[in-house]
CSV table of C-alpha atoms and ligand atoms in Angstrom, one decimal:
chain,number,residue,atom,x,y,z
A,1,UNK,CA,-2.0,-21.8,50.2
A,2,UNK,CA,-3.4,-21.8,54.0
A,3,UNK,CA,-6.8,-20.1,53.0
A,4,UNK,CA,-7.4,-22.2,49.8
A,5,UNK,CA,-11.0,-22.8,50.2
A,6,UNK,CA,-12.2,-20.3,52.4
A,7,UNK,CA,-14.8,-17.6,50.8
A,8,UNK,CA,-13.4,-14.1,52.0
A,9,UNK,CA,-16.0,-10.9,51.6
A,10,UNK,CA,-13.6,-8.1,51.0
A,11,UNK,CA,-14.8,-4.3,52.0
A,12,UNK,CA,-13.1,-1.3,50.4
A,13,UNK,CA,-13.8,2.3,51.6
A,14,UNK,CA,-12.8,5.4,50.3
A,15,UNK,CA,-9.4,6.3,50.4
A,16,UNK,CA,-6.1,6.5,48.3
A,17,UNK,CA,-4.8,3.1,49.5
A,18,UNK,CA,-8.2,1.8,47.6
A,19,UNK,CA,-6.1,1.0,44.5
A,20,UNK,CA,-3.9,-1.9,47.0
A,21,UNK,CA,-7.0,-3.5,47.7
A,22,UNK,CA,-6.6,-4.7,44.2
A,23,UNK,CA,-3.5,-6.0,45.2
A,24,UNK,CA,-5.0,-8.4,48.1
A,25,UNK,CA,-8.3,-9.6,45.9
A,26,UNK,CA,-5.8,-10.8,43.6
A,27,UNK,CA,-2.9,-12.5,46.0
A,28,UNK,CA,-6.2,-13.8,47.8
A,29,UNK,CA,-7.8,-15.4,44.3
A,30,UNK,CA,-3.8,-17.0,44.0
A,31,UNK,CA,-4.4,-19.1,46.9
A,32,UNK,CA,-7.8,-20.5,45.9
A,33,UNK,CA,-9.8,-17.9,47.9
A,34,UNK,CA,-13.7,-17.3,46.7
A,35,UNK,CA,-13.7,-13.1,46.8
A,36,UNK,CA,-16.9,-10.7,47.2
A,37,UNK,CA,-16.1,-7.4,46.8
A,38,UNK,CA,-18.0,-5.0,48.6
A,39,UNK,CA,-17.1,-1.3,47.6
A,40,UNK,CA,-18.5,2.1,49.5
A,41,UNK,CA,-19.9,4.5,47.4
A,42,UNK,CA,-16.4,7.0,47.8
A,43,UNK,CA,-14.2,4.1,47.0
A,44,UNK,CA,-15.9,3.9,43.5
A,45,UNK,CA,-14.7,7.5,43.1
A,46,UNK,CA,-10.7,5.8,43.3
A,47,UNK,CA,-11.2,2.7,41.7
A,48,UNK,CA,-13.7,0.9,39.6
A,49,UNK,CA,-15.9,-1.6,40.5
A,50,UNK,CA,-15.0,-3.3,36.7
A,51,UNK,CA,-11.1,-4.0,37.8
A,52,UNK,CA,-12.2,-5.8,41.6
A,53,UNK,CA,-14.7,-7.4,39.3
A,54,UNK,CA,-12.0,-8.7,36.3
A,55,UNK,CA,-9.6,-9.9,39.9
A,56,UNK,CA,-12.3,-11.6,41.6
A,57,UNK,CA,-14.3,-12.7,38.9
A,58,UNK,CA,-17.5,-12.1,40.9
A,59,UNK,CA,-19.7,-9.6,41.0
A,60,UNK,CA,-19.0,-6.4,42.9
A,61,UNK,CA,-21.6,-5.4,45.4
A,62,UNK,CA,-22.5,-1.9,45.9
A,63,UNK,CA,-25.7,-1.4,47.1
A,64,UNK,CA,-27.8,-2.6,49.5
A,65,UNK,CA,-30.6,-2.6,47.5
A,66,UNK,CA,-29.4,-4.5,45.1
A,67,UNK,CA,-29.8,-8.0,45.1
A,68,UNK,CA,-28.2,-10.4,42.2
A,69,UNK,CA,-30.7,-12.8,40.8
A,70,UNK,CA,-31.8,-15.5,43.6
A,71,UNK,CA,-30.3,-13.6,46.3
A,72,UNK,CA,-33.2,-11.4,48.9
A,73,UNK,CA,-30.6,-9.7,51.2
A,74,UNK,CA,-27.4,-8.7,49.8
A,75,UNK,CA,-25.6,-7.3,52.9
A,76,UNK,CA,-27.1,-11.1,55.0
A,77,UNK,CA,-26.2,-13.4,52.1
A,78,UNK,CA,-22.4,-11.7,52.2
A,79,UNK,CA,-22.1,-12.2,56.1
A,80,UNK,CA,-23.4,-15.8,55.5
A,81,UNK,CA,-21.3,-16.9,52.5
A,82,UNK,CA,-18.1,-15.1,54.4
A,83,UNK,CA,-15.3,-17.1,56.5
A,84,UNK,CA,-13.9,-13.5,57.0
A,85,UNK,CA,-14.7,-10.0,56.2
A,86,UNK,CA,-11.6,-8.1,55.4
A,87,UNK,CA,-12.0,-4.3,55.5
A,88,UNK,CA,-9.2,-2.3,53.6
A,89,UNK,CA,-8.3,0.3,53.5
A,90,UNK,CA,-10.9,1.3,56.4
A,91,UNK,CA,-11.6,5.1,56.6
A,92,UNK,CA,-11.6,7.1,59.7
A,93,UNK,CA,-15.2,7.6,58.7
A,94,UNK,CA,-15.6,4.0,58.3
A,95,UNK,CA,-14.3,3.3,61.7
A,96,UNK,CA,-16.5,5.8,63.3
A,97,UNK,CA,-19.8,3.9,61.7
A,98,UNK,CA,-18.5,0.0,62.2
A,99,UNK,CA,-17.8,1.4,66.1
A,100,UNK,CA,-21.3,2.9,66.2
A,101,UNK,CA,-22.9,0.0,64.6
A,102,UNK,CA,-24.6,2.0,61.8
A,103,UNK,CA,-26.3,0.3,59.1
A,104,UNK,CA,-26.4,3.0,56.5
A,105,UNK,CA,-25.1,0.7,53.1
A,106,UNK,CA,-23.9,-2.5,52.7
A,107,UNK,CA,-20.7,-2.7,54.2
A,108,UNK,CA,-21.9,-1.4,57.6
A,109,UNK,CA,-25.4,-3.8,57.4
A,110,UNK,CA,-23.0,-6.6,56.6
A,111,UNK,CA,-20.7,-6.5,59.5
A,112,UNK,CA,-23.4,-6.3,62.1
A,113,UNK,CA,-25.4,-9.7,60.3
A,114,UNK,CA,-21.9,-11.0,60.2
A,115,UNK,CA,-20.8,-13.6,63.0
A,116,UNK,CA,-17.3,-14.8,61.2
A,117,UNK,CA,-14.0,-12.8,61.2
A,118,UNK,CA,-13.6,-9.5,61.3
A,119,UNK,CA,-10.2,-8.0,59.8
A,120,UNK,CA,-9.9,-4.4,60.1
A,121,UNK,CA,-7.2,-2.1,58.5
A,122,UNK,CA,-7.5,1.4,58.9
A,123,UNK,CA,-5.6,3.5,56.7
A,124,UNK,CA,-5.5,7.6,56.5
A,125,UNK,CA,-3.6,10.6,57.5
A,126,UNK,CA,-1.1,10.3,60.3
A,127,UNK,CA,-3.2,13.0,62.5
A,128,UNK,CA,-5.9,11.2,62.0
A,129,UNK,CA,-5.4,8.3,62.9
A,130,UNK,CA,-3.7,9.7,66.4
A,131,UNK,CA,-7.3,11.7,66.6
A,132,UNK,CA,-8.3,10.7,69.8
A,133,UNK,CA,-12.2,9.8,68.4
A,134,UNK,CA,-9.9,7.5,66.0
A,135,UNK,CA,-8.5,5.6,68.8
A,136,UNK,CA,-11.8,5.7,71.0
A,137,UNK,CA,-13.4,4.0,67.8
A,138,UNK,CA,-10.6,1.6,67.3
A,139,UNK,CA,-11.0,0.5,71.1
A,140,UNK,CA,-14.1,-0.5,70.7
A,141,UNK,CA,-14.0,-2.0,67.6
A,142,UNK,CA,-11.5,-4.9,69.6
A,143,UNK,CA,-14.0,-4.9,72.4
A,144,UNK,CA,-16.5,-5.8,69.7
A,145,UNK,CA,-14.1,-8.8,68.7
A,146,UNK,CA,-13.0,-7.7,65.4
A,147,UNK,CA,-9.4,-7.6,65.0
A,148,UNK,CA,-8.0,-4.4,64.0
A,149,UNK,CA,-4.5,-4.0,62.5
A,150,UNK,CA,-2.3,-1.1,63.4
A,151,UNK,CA,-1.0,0.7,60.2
A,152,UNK,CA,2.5,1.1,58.6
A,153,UNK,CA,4.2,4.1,59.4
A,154,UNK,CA,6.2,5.6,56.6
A,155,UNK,CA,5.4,8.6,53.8
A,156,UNK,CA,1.7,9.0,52.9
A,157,UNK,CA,-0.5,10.3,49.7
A,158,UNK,CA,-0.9,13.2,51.4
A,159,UNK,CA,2.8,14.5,52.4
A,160,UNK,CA,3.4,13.5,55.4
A,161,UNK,CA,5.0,11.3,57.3
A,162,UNK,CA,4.1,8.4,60.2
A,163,UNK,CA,1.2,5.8,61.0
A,164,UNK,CA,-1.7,5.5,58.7
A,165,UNK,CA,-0.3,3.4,55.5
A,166,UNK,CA,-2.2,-0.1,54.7
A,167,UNK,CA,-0.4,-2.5,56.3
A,168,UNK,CA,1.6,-4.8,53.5
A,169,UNK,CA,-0.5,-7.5,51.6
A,170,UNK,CA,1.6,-10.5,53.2
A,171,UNK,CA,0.6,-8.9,56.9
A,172,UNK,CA,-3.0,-9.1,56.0
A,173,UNK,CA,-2.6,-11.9,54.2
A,174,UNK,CA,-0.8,-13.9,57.1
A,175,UNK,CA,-3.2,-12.2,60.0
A,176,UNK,CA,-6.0,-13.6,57.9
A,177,UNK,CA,-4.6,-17.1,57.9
A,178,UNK,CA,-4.1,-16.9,61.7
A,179,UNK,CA,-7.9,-16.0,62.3
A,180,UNK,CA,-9.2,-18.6,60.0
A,181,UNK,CA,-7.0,-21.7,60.4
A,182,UNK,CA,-7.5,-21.7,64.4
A,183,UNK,CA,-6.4,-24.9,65.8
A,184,UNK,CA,-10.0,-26.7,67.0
A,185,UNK,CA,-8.4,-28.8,69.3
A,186,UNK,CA,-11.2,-27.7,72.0
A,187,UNK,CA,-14.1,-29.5,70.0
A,188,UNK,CA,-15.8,-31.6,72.0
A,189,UNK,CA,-15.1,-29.6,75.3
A,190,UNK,CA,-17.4,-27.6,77.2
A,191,UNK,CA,-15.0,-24.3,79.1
A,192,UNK,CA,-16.7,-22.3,81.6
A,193,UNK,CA,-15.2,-19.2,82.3
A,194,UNK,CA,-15.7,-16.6,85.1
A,195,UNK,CA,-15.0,-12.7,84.5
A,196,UNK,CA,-15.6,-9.5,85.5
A,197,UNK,CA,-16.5,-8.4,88.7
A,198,UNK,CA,-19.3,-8.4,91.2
A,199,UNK,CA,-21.0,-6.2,93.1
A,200,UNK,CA,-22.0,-6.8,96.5
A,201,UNK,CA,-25.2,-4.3,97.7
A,202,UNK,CA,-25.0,-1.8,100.6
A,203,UNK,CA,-28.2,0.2,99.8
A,204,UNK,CA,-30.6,0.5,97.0
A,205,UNK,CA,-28.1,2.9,95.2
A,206,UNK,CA,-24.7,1.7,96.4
A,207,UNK,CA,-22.7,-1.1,96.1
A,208,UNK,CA,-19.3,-2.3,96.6
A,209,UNK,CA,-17.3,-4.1,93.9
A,210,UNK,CA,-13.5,-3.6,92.3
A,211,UNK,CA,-11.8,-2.6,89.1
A,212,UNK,CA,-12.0,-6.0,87.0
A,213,UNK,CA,-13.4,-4.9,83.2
A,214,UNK,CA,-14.1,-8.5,82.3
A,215,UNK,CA,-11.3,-8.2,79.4
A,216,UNK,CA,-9.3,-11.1,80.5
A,217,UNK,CA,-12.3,-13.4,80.9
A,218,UNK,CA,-14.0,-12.6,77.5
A,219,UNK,CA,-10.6,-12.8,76.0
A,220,UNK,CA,-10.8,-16.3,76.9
A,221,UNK,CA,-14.0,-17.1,76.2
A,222,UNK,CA,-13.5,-15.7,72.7
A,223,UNK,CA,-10.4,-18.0,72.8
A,224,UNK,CA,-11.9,-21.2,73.6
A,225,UNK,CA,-15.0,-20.6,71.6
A,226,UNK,CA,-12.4,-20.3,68.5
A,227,UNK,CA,-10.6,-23.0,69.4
A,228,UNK,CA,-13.9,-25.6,69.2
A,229,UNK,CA,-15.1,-25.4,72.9
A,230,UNK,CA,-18.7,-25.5,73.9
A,231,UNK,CA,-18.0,-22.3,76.2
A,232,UNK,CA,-19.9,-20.7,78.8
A,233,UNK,CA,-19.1,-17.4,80.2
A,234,UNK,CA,-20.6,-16.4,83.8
A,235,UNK,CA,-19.8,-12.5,84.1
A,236,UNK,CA,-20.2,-9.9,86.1
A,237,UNK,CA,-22.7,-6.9,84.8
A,238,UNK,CA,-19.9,-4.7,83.5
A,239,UNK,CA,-18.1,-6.4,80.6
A,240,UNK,CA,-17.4,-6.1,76.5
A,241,UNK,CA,-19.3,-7.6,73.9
A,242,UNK,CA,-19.9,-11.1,74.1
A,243,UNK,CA,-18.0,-13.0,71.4
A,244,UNK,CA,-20.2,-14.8,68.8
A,245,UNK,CA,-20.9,-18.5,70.1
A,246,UNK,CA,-20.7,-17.9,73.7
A,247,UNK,CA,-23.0,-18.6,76.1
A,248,UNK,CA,-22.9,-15.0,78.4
A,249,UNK,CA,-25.0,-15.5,82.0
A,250,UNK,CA,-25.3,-12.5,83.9
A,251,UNK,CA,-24.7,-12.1,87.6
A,252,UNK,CA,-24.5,-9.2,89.8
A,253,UNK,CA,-23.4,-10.4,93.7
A,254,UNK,CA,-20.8,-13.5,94.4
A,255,UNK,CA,-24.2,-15.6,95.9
A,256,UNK,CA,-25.3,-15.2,91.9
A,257,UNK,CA,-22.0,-15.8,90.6
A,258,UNK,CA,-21.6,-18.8,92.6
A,259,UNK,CA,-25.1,-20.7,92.3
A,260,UNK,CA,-24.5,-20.1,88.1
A,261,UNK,CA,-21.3,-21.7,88.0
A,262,UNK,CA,-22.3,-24.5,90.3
A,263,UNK,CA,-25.1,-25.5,88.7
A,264,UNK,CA,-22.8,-25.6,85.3
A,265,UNK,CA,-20.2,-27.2,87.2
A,266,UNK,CA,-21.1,-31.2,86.5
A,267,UNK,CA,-21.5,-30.8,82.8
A,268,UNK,CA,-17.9,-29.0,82.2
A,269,UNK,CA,-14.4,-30.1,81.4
A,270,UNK,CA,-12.4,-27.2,82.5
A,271,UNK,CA,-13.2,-24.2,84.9
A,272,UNK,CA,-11.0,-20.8,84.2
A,273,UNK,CA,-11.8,-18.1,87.3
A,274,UNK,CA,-10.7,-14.9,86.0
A,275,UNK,CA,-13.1,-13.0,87.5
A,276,UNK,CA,-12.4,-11.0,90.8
A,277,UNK,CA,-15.2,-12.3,93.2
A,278,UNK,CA,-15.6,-9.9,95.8
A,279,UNK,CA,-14.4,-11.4,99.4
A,280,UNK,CA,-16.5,-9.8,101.5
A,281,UNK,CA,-19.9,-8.2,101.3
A,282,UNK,CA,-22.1,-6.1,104.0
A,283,UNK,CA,-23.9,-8.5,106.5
A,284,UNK,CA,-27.0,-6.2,106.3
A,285,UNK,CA,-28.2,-4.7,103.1
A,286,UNK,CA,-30.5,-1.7,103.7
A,287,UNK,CA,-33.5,-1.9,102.0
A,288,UNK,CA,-33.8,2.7,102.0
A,289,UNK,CA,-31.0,4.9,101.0
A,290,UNK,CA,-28.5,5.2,103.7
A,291,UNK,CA,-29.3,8.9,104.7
A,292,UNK,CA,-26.1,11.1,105.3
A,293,UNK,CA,-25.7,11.8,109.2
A,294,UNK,CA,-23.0,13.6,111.3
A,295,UNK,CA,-20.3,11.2,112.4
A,296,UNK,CA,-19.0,8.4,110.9
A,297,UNK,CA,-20.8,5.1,109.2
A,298,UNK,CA,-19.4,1.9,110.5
A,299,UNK,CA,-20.4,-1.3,107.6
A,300,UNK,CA,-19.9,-4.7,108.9
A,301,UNK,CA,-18.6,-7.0,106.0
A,302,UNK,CA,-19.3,-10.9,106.4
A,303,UNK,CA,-16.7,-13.2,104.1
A,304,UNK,CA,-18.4,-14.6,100.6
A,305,UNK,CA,-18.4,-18.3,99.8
A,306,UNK,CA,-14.9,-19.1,97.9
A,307,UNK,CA,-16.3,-20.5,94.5
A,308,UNK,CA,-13.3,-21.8,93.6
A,309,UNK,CA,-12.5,-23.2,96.8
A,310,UNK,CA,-16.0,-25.3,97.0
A,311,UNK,CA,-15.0,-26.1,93.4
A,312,UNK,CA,-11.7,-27.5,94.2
A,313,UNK,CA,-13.8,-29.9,97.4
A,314,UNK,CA,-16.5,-31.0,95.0
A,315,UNK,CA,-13.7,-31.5,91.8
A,316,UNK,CA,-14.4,-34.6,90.2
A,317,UNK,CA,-12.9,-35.2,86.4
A,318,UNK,CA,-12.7,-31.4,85.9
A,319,UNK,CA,-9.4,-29.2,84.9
A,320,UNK,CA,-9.7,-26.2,87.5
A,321,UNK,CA,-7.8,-23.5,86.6
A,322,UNK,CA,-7.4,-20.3,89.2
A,323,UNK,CA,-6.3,-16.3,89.2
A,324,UNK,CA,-4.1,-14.8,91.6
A,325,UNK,CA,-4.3,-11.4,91.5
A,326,UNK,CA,-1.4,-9.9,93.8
A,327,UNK,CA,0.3,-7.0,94.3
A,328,UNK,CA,3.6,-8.1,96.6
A,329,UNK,CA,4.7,-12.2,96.6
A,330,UNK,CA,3.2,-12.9,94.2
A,331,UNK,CA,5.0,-17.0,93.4
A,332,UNK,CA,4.1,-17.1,96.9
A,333,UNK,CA,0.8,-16.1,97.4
A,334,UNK,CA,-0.2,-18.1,94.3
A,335,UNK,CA,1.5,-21.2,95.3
A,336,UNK,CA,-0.5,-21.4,98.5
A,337,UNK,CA,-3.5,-20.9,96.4
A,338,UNK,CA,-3.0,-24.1,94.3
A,339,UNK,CA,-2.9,-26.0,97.6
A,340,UNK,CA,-5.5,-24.4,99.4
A,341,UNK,CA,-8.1,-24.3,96.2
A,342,UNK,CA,-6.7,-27.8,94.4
A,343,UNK,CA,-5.8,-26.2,91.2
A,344,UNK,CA,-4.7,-27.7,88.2
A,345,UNK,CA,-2.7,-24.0,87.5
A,346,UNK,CA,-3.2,-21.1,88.9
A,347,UNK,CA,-2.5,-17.5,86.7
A,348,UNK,CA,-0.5,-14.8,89.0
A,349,UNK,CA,-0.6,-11.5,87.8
A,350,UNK,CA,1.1,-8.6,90.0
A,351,UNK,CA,-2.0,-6.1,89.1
A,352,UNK,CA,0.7,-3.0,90.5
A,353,UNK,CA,2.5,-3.2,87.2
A,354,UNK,CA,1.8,-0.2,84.7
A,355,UNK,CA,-0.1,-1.4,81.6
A,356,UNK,CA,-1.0,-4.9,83.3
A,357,UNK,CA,-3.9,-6.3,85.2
A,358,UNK,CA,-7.2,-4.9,85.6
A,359,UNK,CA,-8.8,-3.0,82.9
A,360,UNK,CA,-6.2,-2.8,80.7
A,361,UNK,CA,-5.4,-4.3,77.3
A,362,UNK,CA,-2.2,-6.2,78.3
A,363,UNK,CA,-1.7,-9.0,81.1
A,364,UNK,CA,1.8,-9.8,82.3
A,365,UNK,CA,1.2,-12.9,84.3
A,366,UNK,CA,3.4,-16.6,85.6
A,367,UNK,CA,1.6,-20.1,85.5
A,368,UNK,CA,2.3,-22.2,88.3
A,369,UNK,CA,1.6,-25.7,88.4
A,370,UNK,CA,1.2,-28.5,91.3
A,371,UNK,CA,4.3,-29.7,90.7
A,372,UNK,CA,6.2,-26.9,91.6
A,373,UNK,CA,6.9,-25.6,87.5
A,374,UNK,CA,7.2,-22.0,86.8
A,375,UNK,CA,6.2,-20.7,83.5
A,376,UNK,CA,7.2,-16.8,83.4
A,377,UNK,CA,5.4,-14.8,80.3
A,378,UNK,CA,6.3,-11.0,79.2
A,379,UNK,CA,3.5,-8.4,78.8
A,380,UNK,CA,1.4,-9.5,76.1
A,381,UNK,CA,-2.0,-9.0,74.6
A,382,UNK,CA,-5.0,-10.7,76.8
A,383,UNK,CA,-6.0,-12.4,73.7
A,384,UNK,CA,-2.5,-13.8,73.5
A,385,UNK,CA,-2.1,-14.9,77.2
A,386,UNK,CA,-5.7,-16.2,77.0
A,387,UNK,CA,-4.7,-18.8,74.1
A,388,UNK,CA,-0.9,-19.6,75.8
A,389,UNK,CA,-3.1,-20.6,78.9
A,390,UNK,CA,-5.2,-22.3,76.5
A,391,UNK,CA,-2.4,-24.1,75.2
A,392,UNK,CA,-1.2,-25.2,78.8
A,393,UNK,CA,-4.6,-26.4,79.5
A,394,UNK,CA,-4.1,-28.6,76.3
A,395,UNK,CA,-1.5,-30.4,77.6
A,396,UNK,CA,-2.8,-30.9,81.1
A,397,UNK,CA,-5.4,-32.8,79.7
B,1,LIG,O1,-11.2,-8.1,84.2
B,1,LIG,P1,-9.9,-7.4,83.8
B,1,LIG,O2,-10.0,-5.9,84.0
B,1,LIG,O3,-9.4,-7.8,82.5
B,1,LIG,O4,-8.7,-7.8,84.9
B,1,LIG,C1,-8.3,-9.1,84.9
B,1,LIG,C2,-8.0,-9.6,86.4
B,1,LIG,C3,-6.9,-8.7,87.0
B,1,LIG,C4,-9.3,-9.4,87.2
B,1,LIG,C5,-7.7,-11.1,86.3
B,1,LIG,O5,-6.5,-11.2,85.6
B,1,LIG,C6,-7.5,-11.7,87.7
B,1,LIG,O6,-6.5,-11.7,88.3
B,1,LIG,N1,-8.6,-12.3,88.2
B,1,LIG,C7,-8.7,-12.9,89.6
B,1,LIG,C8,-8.9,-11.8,90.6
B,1,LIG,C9,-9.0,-12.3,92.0
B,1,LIG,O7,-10.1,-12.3,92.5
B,1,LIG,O8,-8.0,-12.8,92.5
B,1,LIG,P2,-7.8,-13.4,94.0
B,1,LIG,O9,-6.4,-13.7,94.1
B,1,LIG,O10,-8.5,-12.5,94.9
B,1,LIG,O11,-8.7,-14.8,93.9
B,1,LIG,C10,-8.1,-16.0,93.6
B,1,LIG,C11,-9.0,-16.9,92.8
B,1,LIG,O12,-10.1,-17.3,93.6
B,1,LIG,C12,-9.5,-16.2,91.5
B,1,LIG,O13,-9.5,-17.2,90.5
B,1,LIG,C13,-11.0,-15.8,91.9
B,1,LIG,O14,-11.9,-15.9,90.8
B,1,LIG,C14,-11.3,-16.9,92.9
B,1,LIG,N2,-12.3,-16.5,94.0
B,1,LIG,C15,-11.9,-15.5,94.8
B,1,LIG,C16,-12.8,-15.1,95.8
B,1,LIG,C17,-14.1,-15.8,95.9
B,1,LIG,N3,-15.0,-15.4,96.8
B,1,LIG,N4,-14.4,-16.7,95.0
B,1,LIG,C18,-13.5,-17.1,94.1
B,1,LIG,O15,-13.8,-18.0,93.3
């Protein structure tokens, strides 16, 4: 009875798992869950709005433009009312307009005036869902910060066999609980997080920077946000969306980074540095194009300000916690960096393994600690390793 309480908008599209959705409107209703029904105008065509509206004993929403008494906006006064928006089954076609951010009925208005949970779970044809436009839309749906659930594999409605079956009730059900009953034992903290990476200028048109995405930094923003913290979140200019209730600053060179998280730096309980500051930049910037000439251009590179190393002089009651992105010795390297910076943990990841590290989805990374403690994690999710840090952080406190 973990989501007794909670008020839960549910969205059904248009396919053949439609009829299930009746299945999670009423094992949500068992556990003292307010449901709104939102139905696409295709998923009327496999159910009836009447049976979601005998289950949930509310009204079923189908049109935008139709407001019950006393409401104005249908599709605002959903997202407002909603601790979570659960989509199922989601269409391929449904995918492709929540990726896009159309607003073309009420589903799709509601999820972009929404700022609670989003629960997506796609369900169609196996060769659909392996489409690559299916998985290009699913990929940025998680960079958009709604959770997306992978679908059973098994036999489907039309023949064949593989992914693209709504996951169980219980597995919605339980991810569901996960998202809303988010332990808020950050409330009262302020968090700043660094990400991404910067760009140091060698000409109006050129720059030099690296290959950080900002996915491990906004994964913990997201993280600490959920988890209660005031959280601030100092990126570099290429980065995903910026989760709901964090404070995003902009900044393009190391100079930018650094003077934004300094002047944040008195008012914060806990630094995290995930992004990948550039060490060096060019000691003249040219204010023309560098025209292309025979022979060879020489650049001279001066070193940047280490932000986390001025951190670490100036650290007063503050929990600083650094990255170590290495690609050989990597206990080693990072334990010289605890020392050197006056960390409270430092996060090594080897960024030469497959599938880990920059711009990727996964992180496989070790925490090291002061006192010499080793914490080794497998390859997870950065969501996951941003909360486990989270966790650690918890208890240094
Ligand atoms: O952004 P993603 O694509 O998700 O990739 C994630 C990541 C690989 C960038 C991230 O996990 C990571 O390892 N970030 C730190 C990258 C880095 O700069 O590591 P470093 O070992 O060079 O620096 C050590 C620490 O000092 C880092 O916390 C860094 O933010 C900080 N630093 C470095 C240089 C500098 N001038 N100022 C700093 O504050």
């Amino acid at each position: 009875m973990k989501l007794k309480g909670f008020t839960i908008v549910v969205g059904v599209t248009g396919g053949i798992a439609a009829f299930r959705a009746v299945d999670l409107v009423s094992a949500l209703k068992k556990q003292g869950v307010e449901v709104y029904v939102v139905m696409s105008n295709s998923a009327q065509q496999f159910v009836g709005p009447l049976t979601f509206e005998a289950i949930s004993g509310n009204t079923v929403h189908l049109d935008i433009l139709e407001s019950p008494p006393g409401w104005k906006f249908p599709h605002l006064e959903l997202a407002e009312k909603a601790d979570a928006v659960v989509i199922a089954p989601a269409t391929a076609n449904f995918l492709s307009k929540a990726a896009l951010g159309m607003a073309d009925d009420l589903l799709s208005a509601l999820l972009l005036g929404c700022e609670s949970t989003v629960l997506i779970c796609p369900a169609m044809n196996s060769k659909m869902y392996r489409h690559p436009a299916v998985q290009e839309n699913i990929k940025k749906l998680n960079d958009l910060g709604y959770s997306v659930l992978t679908p059973g594999e098994g036999h489907l409605a039309c023949g064949d066999t593989g992914p693209g079956r709504l996951p169980d009730i219980p597995e919605i059900i339980s991810e569901l609980e996960k998202d809303l009953t988010v332990n808020q034992d950050f409330n009262g903290f302020t968090v700043l997080v660094t990400a991404g990476a910067t760009r140091e200028p060698i000409d109006p048109v050129r720059f030099i920077s690296n290959k950080s995405s900002g996915k491990m930094g906004f994964a913990l923003a997201r993280a600490a946000c959920e988890r209660g913290a005031r959280t601030i979140l100092v990126s570099g200019l290429l980065h995903p969306a910026t989760p709901p209730g964090v404070q995003l600053v902009e900044t393009a060179t190391a100079r930018e980074m650094y003077n934004e998280v300094l002047k944040h730096y008195s008012t914060v309980d806990v630094v995290i540095k995930a992004a990948a500051v550039g060490d060096y930049k060019p000691k003249e910037v040219s204010g023309q194009k560098i025209k292309k000439e025979s022979g060879q251009l020489v650049l001279e590179l001066e070193k940047n300000t280490d932000i986390l190393m001025e951190l670490g002089q100036k650290k007063n009651k503050q929990l600083l916690i650094g990255f170590a992105a290495e690609t050989e010795n990597l206990e080693k390297n990072a334990v010289k960096k605890i020392q050197k910076k006056n960390l409270d943990m430092v996060v090594a990841n080897n960024v030469h393994i497959k599938g880990s590290g920059f711009n990727s989805d996964n992180n496989m990374a070790k925490l090291l600690f002061p006192g010499g403690e080793i914490k080794e994690l497998p390859l997870i999710s950065k969501s996951e390793l941003a909360h486990i840090i989270l966790d650690n952080i918890k208890k240094l406190k």
